[in-house]
Coordinates of C-alpha atoms in Angstrom, one line a residue:
M102 CA 10.5 51.2 -132.4
R103 CA 11.1 53.0 -129.2
K104 CA 14.4 53.7 -127.8
N105 CA 15.0 50.7 -125.7
N106 CA 17.9 48.3 -124.9
S107 CA 16.5 46.5 -128.2
S108 CA 16.8 49.1 -130.6
K109 CA 20.3 50.0 -129.1
V110 CA 21.5 46.4 -129.4
L111 CA 19.8 46.4 -133.1
L112 CA 22.0 49.5 -133.9
W113 CA 25.4 47.9 -132.8
L114 CA 24.7 44.9 -134.6
V115 CA 24.2 46.9 -138.0
A116 CA 27.2 48.9 -136.9
I117 CA 29.6 46.1 -136.3
G118 CA 28.6 44.2 -139.3
F119 CA 29.6 47.5 -141.2
F120 CA 32.9 47.5 -139.4
M121 CA 33.5 43.9 -140.5
Q122 CA 32.7 44.1 -143.9
T123 CA 34.5 47.5 -144.9
L124 CA 37.5 46.2 -142.7
D125 CA 38.0 43.3 -144.6
T126 CA 38.2 45.1 -147.8
T127 CA 41.4 46.8 -146.9
I128 CA 43.1 44.9 -144.2
V129 CA 44.6 42.4 -146.5
N130 CA 46.6 44.9 -148.5
T131 CA 49.7 45.3 -146.2
A132 CA 49.6 41.8 -145.2
I133 CA 50.1 40.4 -148.7
P134 CA 54.1 40.0 -148.6
S135 CA 53.6 37.8 -145.5
M136 CA 51.0 35.9 -147.0
A137 CA 53.0 35.3 -150.2
K138 CA 55.9 34.3 -148.3
S139 CA 54.0 31.6 -146.1
L140 CA 52.1 30.3 -149.0
G141 CA 55.4 30.3 -151.2
E142 CA 54.0 32.5 -153.7
S143 CA 55.2 35.8 -155.4
P144 CA 53.1 38.9 -153.9
L145 CA 52.8 39.6 -157.8
H146 CA 50.4 36.6 -157.8
M147 CA 48.4 37.5 -154.6
Q148 CA 46.3 40.4 -156.1
A149 CA 43.1 37.8 -156.5
V150 CA 43.3 37.4 -152.8
V151 CA 41.9 41.0 -152.9
V152 CA 40.0 41.5 -155.8
S153 CA 38.0 37.9 -155.4
Y154 CA 36.5 39.4 -152.2
A155 CA 35.6 43.0 -153.6
L156 CA 34.1 41.4 -156.7
V157 CA 32.0 39.0 -154.9
M158 CA 30.6 41.3 -153.1
A159 CA 29.6 43.8 -155.6
I160 CA 28.1 41.3 -157.9
L161 CA 26.0 39.5 -154.9
T162 CA 25.0 42.6 -153.1
P163 CA 22.0 43.5 -155.5
A164 CA 20.4 39.9 -154.9
S165 CA 20.5 40.8 -151.0
G166 CA 17.0 42.8 -150.9
W167 CA 15.1 40.1 -152.8
L168 CA 16.5 37.3 -150.3
S169 CA 15.6 39.8 -147.3
D170 CA 12.0 40.1 -148.5
K171 CA 11.7 36.5 -149.4
F172 CA 13.1 34.8 -146.1
G173 CA 13.3 37.9 -143.9
T174 CA 16.2 39.9 -143.1
R175 CA 16.8 37.9 -139.2
K176 CA 17.3 34.9 -141.3
I177 CA 19.9 36.6 -144.1
Y178 CA 21.8 38.4 -141.6
L179 CA 22.3 35.4 -139.7
L180 CA 23.4 33.4 -142.9
S181 CA 25.7 36.4 -143.8
I182 CA 27.4 36.5 -140.4
S183 CA 27.7 32.6 -140.4
L184 CA 29.2 32.7 -143.8
F185 CA 31.5 35.6 -143.5
T186 CA 32.9 34.0 -140.3
L187 CA 32.9 30.6 -141.7
G188 CA 34.9 32.1 -144.7
S189 CA 37.2 34.0 -142.1
F190 CA 38.1 30.5 -140.6
F191 CA 38.5 29.1 -143.7
C192 CA 41.0 31.8 -144.7
A193 CA 43.3 31.3 -141.8
S194 CA 43.4 27.7 -142.1
S195 CA 44.3 27.8 -146.0
Q196 CA 47.7 26.2 -147.1
T197 CA 47.7 27.1 -150.7
L198 CA 46.8 30.1 -152.5
N199 CA 43.9 28.7 -154.4
Q200 CA 42.6 27.6 -151.0
L201 CA 42.7 31.0 -149.6
I202 CA 41.0 32.7 -153.0
A203 CA 38.2 30.1 -152.8
S204 CA 38.2 30.9 -148.9
R205 CA 38.0 34.9 -149.6
V206 CA 35.0 34.2 -152.0
I207 CA 32.9 32.5 -149.2
Q208 CA 33.9 35.7 -146.9
G209 CA 32.6 37.9 -150.0
V210 CA 29.3 36.1 -150.1
G211 CA 28.6 36.6 -146.4
G212 CA 30.1 40.2 -146.8
A213 CA 27.9 41.2 -149.7
M214 CA 24.6 40.9 -147.3
L215 CA 26.1 42.7 -144.4
Q216 CA 25.6 46.1 -145.1
P217 CA 22.5 46.3 -147.4
V218 CA 20.6 44.0 -145.0
G219 CA 21.5 45.8 -141.9
R220 CA 20.8 49.2 -143.8
L221 CA 17.4 47.7 -144.7
V222 CA 16.6 46.8 -141.0
V223 CA 17.3 50.0 -139.4
L224 CA 15.0 51.9 -142.4
K225 CA 12.3 49.6 -141.2
A226 CA 12.9 49.6 -137.8
F227 CA 13.2 53.2 -137.2
P228 CA 10.6 55.8 -137.9
R229 CA 11.5 58.1 -140.4
E230 CA 12.1 61.1 -137.8
Q231 CA 14.6 58.8 -136.2
F232 CA 16.2 57.5 -139.3
L233 CA 19.0 60.5 -139.5
K234 CA 20.3 59.7 -136.1
A235 CA 20.1 55.9 -136.7
M236 CA 22.1 56.0 -139.9
S237 CA 24.5 58.5 -138.3
F238 CA 25.7 56.0 -135.6
V239 CA 25.7 52.9 -137.8
S240 CA 28.1 54.9 -140.7
I241 CA 30.8 55.5 -137.8
P242 CA 32.3 51.9 -137.9
G243 CA 31.9 51.8 -141.8
L244 CA 33.8 55.0 -142.1
I245 CA 36.8 53.7 -139.4
G246 CA 37.0 50.2 -141.1
P247 CA 38.8 51.3 -144.1
L248 CA 40.9 54.0 -142.3
L249 CA 42.1 51.2 -139.7
G250 CA 42.4 48.3 -142.2
P251 CA 45.5 48.7 -143.9
T252 CA 47.5 49.6 -140.7
L253 CA 45.6 47.0 -138.5
G254 CA 46.8 44.4 -141.2
G255 CA 50.4 45.5 -141.0
W256 CA 50.7 45.5 -137.4
L257 CA 48.9 41.9 -136.9
S258 CA 50.9 40.3 -139.9
Q259 CA 54.2 41.9 -138.1
S260 CA 53.7 41.5 -134.8
F261 CA 51.7 37.7 -134.9
S262 CA 51.1 36.3 -138.3
W263 CA 49.0 37.0 -141.3
H264 CA 46.5 34.4 -140.1
W265 CA 45.1 36.8 -137.2
I266 CA 43.7 39.4 -139.7
F267 CA 41.1 36.7 -140.5
L268 CA 40.9 35.1 -137.0
I269 CA 39.9 38.3 -135.1
N270 CA 36.4 38.1 -137.3
I271 CA 35.6 34.9 -135.6
P272 CA 34.7 35.8 -132.1
V273 CA 33.1 38.8 -133.0
G274 CA 31.1 36.8 -135.6
L275 CA 29.9 34.2 -132.9
I276 CA 28.9 37.3 -130.8
G277 CA 27.1 38.7 -133.6
F278 CA 25.0 35.6 -134.5
I279 CA 24.0 35.2 -131.2
L280 CA 22.9 38.7 -130.5
T281 CA 21.0 38.8 -133.9
S282 CA 19.3 35.6 -133.0
V283 CA 17.8 37.6 -130.0
Y284 CA 17.6 41.2 -130.9
M285 CA 17.3 41.7 -134.8
S286 CA 13.8 42.4 -136.3
D287 CA 12.6 39.9 -138.9
F288 CA 11.1 41.6 -141.8
K289 CA 9.9 40.1 -144.7
L290 CA 7.0 40.8 -147.5
K291 CA 4.3 38.3 -148.1
N292 CA 3.8 38.4 -151.9
V293 CA 7.5 38.6 -153.6
D294 CA 8.0 38.7 -157.2
K295 CA 10.0 36.2 -159.0
F296 CA 13.7 37.0 -158.6
D297 CA 14.8 38.9 -161.7
I298 CA 17.8 36.6 -162.9
S299 CA 18.2 38.1 -166.3
G300 CA 18.8 41.5 -164.7
F301 CA 20.8 40.1 -162.1
L302 CA 23.3 38.5 -164.6
M303 CA 23.4 41.8 -166.6
I304 CA 24.3 43.9 -163.7
A305 CA 26.9 41.3 -162.3
F306 CA 28.6 40.7 -165.9
G307 CA 28.7 44.5 -166.3
M308 CA 30.2 45.1 -163.0
L309 CA 32.7 42.2 -163.1
A310 CA 34.0 43.3 -166.8
V311 CA 34.3 46.9 -165.9
S312 CA 36.1 46.1 -162.4
S313 CA 38.3 43.6 -163.9
A314 CA 39.5 46.2 -166.5
L315 CA 40.6 48.6 -164.0
D316 CA 42.1 46.5 -161.5
G317 CA 43.8 44.9 -164.3
M318 CA 45.3 48.0 -165.8
V319 CA 46.6 49.5 -162.5
E320 CA 47.4 46.1 -160.8
L321 CA 47.8 43.1 -162.7
G322 CA 49.6 45.0 -166.2
M323 CA 46.7 44.2 -168.5
R324 CA 47.2 45.3 -172.0
I325 CA 45.3 48.4 -172.8
V326 CA 43.2 46.8 -175.6
T327 CA 42.3 44.2 -173.5
A328 CA 41.2 46.8 -170.8
I329 CA 39.4 48.6 -173.2
L330 CA 37.4 45.7 -174.6
F331 CA 36.6 44.8 -170.9
T332 CA 35.4 48.1 -170.2
F333 CA 33.6 48.6 -173.3
V334 CA 31.8 44.9 -172.5
G335 CA 30.9 46.1 -169.1
L336 CA 29.4 49.2 -170.1
V337 CA 27.2 47.5 -172.9
M338 CA 26.0 44.8 -170.3
I339 CA 24.8 47.8 -167.7
T340 CA 23.3 49.8 -170.6
C341 CA 21.6 46.5 -171.6
Y342 CA 20.3 46.5 -168.3
W343 CA 18.5 49.9 -168.2
L344 CA 16.8 49.4 -171.3
Y345 CA 15.7 45.9 -170.0
A346 CA 14.3 47.6 -167.2
L347 CA 12.6 50.5 -168.8
R348 CA 10.1 47.7 -170.6
R349 CA 9.5 45.4 -167.7
K350 CA 7.8 45.6 -164.1
N351 CA 9.4 43.1 -162.0
V352 CA 12.9 43.8 -162.0
L353 CA 15.9 43.9 -159.9
F354 CA 15.9 47.9 -159.3
P355 CA 12.7 49.3 -160.6
R356 CA 12.5 52.4 -162.6
T357 CA 10.1 53.9 -160.0
L358 CA 13.3 54.1 -157.6
F359 CA 14.5 57.1 -160.0
N360 CA 11.0 58.9 -159.6
V361 CA 12.2 59.8 -156.2
T362 CA 14.5 62.8 -156.5
T363 CA 16.3 62.6 -153.2
Y364 CA 17.2 58.8 -154.1
R365 CA 17.9 60.0 -157.6
V366 CA 20.1 62.5 -156.8
G367 CA 21.8 60.8 -153.6
I368 CA 22.6 57.6 -155.6
L369 CA 24.5 59.8 -158.1
G370 CA 26.3 61.7 -155.7
N371 CA 27.3 58.9 -153.5
F372 CA 28.6 57.0 -156.7
F373 CA 31.0 60.0 -158.0
A374 CA 32.0 61.6 -154.6
R375 CA 32.8 58.1 -153.2
I376 CA 35.3 57.4 -156.0
G377 CA 37.5 60.6 -154.8
I378 CA 36.8 60.0 -151.2
N379 CA 37.7 56.3 -151.4
G380 CA 41.3 57.2 -153.1
S381 CA 42.4 58.4 -149.4
P382 CA 42.3 55.1 -147.7
F383 CA 44.5 53.7 -150.4
L384 CA 46.9 56.6 -150.5
L385 CA 47.0 57.6 -146.9
P386 CA 49.2 54.4 -145.5
L387 CA 51.5 54.3 -148.6
F388 CA 51.9 58.5 -148.1
F389 CA 53.0 57.8 -144.6
Q390 CA 55.2 55.0 -144.9
V391 CA 56.8 55.5 -148.4
G392 CA 56.5 59.1 -148.5
L393 CA 57.4 60.2 -145.1
G394 CA 59.0 56.8 -143.9
Y395 CA 56.8 56.1 -141.1
S396 CA 56.9 52.9 -139.2
P397 CA 53.7 50.7 -139.9
I398 CA 52.8 51.4 -135.7
K399 CA 53.4 55.4 -136.1
S400 CA 51.1 55.2 -139.6
G401 CA 48.4 53.3 -137.6
L402 CA 48.6 56.0 -135.0
M403 CA 48.3 58.7 -137.4
M404 CA 44.8 57.5 -138.1
L405 CA 43.5 58.2 -135.0
P406 CA 42.6 61.6 -135.2
A407 CA 40.5 60.9 -138.2
A408 CA 38.8 58.1 -136.5
I409 CA 38.2 60.2 -133.2
S410 CA 36.9 63.1 -134.9
G411 CA 34.6 60.6 -137.2
M412 CA 32.9 59.5 -133.9
L413 CA 32.7 63.1 -132.5
A414 CA 31.1 64.5 -135.6
K415 CA 28.0 61.7 -135.1
K416 CA 26.1 64.4 -133.2
V417 CA 27.4 67.3 -134.4
G418 CA 26.1 66.1 -137.9
V419 CA 22.9 65.3 -137.2
K420 CA 22.4 68.8 -135.5
L421 CA 24.1 70.7 -138.7
I422 CA 21.9 68.7 -141.1
S423 CA 18.6 69.4 -139.1
K424 CA 19.5 72.9 -139.0
S425 CA 21.0 73.5 -142.4
G426 CA 19.1 70.7 -144.7
Y427 CA 20.7 68.2 -146.8
R428 CA 21.4 70.2 -149.7
K429 CA 23.5 73.0 -148.2
T430 CA 25.1 70.4 -146.1
L431 CA 26.4 68.1 -148.8
I432 CA 27.3 71.0 -151.2
G433 CA 29.5 72.4 -148.4
N434 CA 31.1 69.5 -147.0
T435 CA 31.8 67.7 -150.4
I436 CA 33.9 70.9 -151.1
L437 CA 35.4 71.0 -148.1
Q438 CA 36.6 67.4 -148.3
G439 CA 38.1 68.4 -151.6
I440 CA 40.0 71.3 -150.0
I441 CA 41.3 68.9 -147.3
L442 CA 42.5 66.1 -149.5
V443 CA 44.4 69.2 -151.4
G444 CA 45.7 70.4 -148.3
F445 CA 48.0 67.4 -148.0
V446 CA 50.3 68.8 -150.5
F447 CA 51.5 71.0 -147.5
V448 CA 52.7 68.1 -145.6
S449 CA 56.2 66.8 -145.9
N450 CA 59.5 65.6 -143.9
T451 CA 60.0 69.3 -142.6
S452 CA 56.6 70.5 -142.1
S453 CA 54.6 70.9 -138.9
F454 CA 53.3 67.8 -137.0
W455 CA 50.0 69.7 -136.3
I456 CA 49.5 70.5 -140.1
L457 CA 49.0 66.8 -140.6
F458 CA 47.3 66.4 -137.2
V459 CA 44.6 69.2 -138.3
L460 CA 44.3 67.8 -141.7
L461 CA 43.2 64.2 -140.6
F462 CA 41.1 65.5 -137.8
L463 CA 39.2 67.7 -140.3
M464 CA 39.1 64.8 -143.0
G465 CA 37.4 62.3 -140.5
G466 CA 34.9 64.3 -139.3
A467 CA 34.0 65.4 -142.9
N468 CA 33.8 61.9 -143.8
S469 CA 31.5 61.1 -141.2
L470 CA 29.4 63.9 -141.9
Q471 CA 29.2 63.2 -145.8
F472 CA 28.5 59.6 -145.5
T473 CA 25.6 60.0 -142.9
A474 CA 24.0 62.7 -145.0
M475 CA 24.3 60.7 -148.4
N476 CA 23.1 57.4 -147.3
T477 CA 20.4 59.2 -145.3
I478 CA 19.3 61.3 -148.3
T479 CA 19.0 58.6 -150.6
L480 CA 16.8 56.1 -148.6
K481 CA 14.8 58.4 -146.5
D482 CA 11.9 59.1 -148.9
L483 CA 11.4 55.7 -150.5
S484 CA 8.2 53.6 -149.6
D485 CA 8.3 50.6 -147.8
K486 CA 7.9 48.4 -151.0
Q487 CA 10.6 50.3 -152.7
S488 CA 13.1 50.1 -149.6
S489 CA 14.5 46.5 -150.3
S490 CA 15.9 47.1 -153.8
G491 CA 16.8 50.7 -152.7
T492 CA 19.1 49.5 -150.4
S493 CA 20.7 47.0 -152.3
L494 CA 21.5 49.3 -155.1
L495 CA 22.8 51.8 -152.6
S496 CA 25.0 49.1 -151.4
M497 CA 26.3 47.9 -154.4
I498 CA 27.0 51.6 -155.9
M499 CA 29.1 52.1 -152.3
I500 CA 31.1 48.8 -153.1
F501 CA 31.6 49.5 -156.9
S502 CA 32.5 53.1 -156.2
M503 CA 35.1 51.9 -153.7
S504 CA 37.3 49.7 -156.0
L505 CA 36.9 52.5 -158.5
G506 CA 38.4 54.9 -155.9
V507 CA 41.3 52.7 -155.4
A508 CA 42.0 52.3 -158.8
V509 CA 41.9 55.9 -159.8
A510 CA 43.9 56.9 -156.8
A511 CA 46.2 54.0 -157.8
A512 CA 46.5 55.0 -161.7
L513 CA 47.2 58.9 -160.6
L514 CA 50.0 57.6 -158.6
A515 CA 51.7 55.8 -161.1
L516 CA 51.1 58.4 -163.4
F517 CA 52.5 61.3 -161.4
N518 CA 55.5 58.8 -160.1
N519 CA 56.3 58.1 -163.8
V520 CA 56.3 62.0 -164.7
A521 CA 58.7 62.6 -161.4
E522 CA 61.2 59.8 -162.7
E523 CA 61.1 61.4 -166.3
K524 CA 61.5 64.8 -165.2
Q525 CA 64.1 63.3 -162.5
Y526 CA 62.4 65.2 -159.6
E527 CA 64.6 64.9 -156.5
N528 CA 61.4 65.5 -154.0
Q529 CA 60.1 62.1 -154.0
L530 CA 56.6 63.1 -152.7
F531 CA 55.8 64.9 -155.9
A532 CA 53.6 61.9 -156.9
F533 CA 51.6 61.5 -153.5
H534 CA 51.2 65.6 -153.6
A535 CA 49.8 65.5 -157.1
S536 CA 47.6 62.3 -156.6
F537 CA 46.1 64.0 -153.3
V538 CA 45.4 66.9 -155.6
G539 CA 43.5 64.7 -158.3
V540 CA 41.4 63.1 -155.8
G541 CA 40.5 65.8 -154.1
L542 CA 39.1 67.8 -157.4
I543 CA 37.2 64.9 -158.4
T544 CA 35.7 65.0 -154.9
A545 CA 34.9 68.7 -154.8
I546 CA 33.6 69.1 -158.4
T547 CA 31.0 66.3 -157.5
S548 CA 29.2 69.2 -155.2
V549 CA 27.4 70.3 -158.3
I550 CA 25.1 66.9 -158.0
F551 CA 23.8 67.7 -154.4
A552 CA 22.8 71.1 -155.7
Q553 CA 20.3 69.3 -157.6
L554 CA 18.5 68.3 -154.2
P555 CA 15.3 70.3 -153.4
R556 CA 16.0 73.6 -151.8
K557 CA 13.3 73.0 -149.0
E558 CA 14.2 69.5 -148.1
S559 CA 12.4 67.9 -144.8
V560 CA 14.7 66.9 -142.5
G561 CA 12.5 65.8 -139.7
N562 CA 13.0 66.5 -136.0
N563 CA 15.7 63.8 -134.7
S564 CA 15.6 64.9 -130.9

C-alpha cells in the first residue's frame, strides 16, 4: 500500500481501536466505588465487572483470525466496533449489577476482535519494509490506554458520573464505524478450513481456569486449594491442546507457526516480558494516591511524561531498531525497563520531583520501544497463510499476560504489605518499593529470551 491519505486513515483507525480496547481494560478500576454506590452494591461484589470484560476478550480472541479469513477484515472490524459501542451504551444504561456485567460481556466480545483484526489489516496492507514503521505508529495508543485508564476513570466518575467512562466510547465508535466503512481494506481467504471448535474450547477453558484462579486468589479471597485446582485444570487443558495440535493439520494455531524462529521467540518474549511490564499500570496509580498522597488529578498529570515520551520514542525507536537490530534492541531495552522499575525505590515524599519525572519519562519511551519491537519481530516473518492465526495468538498472549501481570503485581503488593505490618515498619512506602523491585526483576530477566533471536536479523528499510 502506498503512502496516501487512505493508508494514514487506516493506521489511525487501527490505532484508535487499540486505544479503546486497552483503555477500557483499566478505566473501570478507579470508578468501582462510585459504580457500587450508584447500583446499591458493595465494592467487594463489583470485581466481576472487571473480570468479565478481560476474560471474554481473552477467550474470544483466538477466533478473530478465522472470522477475518472467512468473512473479511472490514466486516469483522465493523462488527467489533459495533458490539464495543453497543456494549458501552448498555453499560452506561445499566440499572443493576447483573445488567452491567452482561453489558461488559457484550463490550468484551467487541474488544476481543479490535486488536487482532486491526493488527492483521496492518500486516496485510503494508509491505514488510514498511511494517515496522506502521506497527510503531499503531502501538502508541495501545501503550497510553492502560497508563491513562485508572486516572481518567477516577476523574470522570468524580467530576461527572461513572456513566461517562462508557459514554465517551459512543462518539468515537460511531466515527470509527463510518471511517472503517470507507477506508479499511477487506482481506479474506477463498478456501478457509473448518473452524477448530475442539481446540478453541481447550484453549478457552484453559485460560478461563488459570485466570479465575489468579484473580480469585488476589481479589476474591479464593481458598488456596480451590485456586490450585483451577490452575491445575487450566494447565491440563492448555497442555491437551498442544498435544492435540501436534497430531492434526487444521487447528486453531498451527504448529508450523513455531517453525518461524522470530515468531517463536517473539511470542515467548511477549508473554513473559509483559507480565512484569503490565504490573506498572496497576501499581503506579496506587503508588501515587495511596503511597504519596496525590489527588486523582495530580496522579493523572504525573502520567503525562510517560505518555509524551512514548509518542516521541516512535520515530527514534524505528531508527534504533533499524541500526542496532531487534536482538540487541530488545535485550538492552528489556534490561533498561527492569532498571527503571527498580528505580522507583528512590521515590518518596521527600525525594526530588525530578527523580519521578525522569523515571516516568524513561519508562514511557522504553515501553513504546519494547512493544513496537516485540510485536513487529513476532509477526514480520509470517506468511500470508500464517498471518491470521499468528496475529490472533499474539493478541491472546497480550491480553492473557496483562491479567497475569496485574495479578502478580497485586500479589506482590499484598505480600509485602503483610510483611510491613508484621515487622511494624513505619515506612508506608515499603510495600510499593518492594513490589517495584519484584516486577523490575521479572522484566529484566526475560531479556534472556530475546537473546535467542538470530544475531543477524533483517530489519528492512523503513524510511
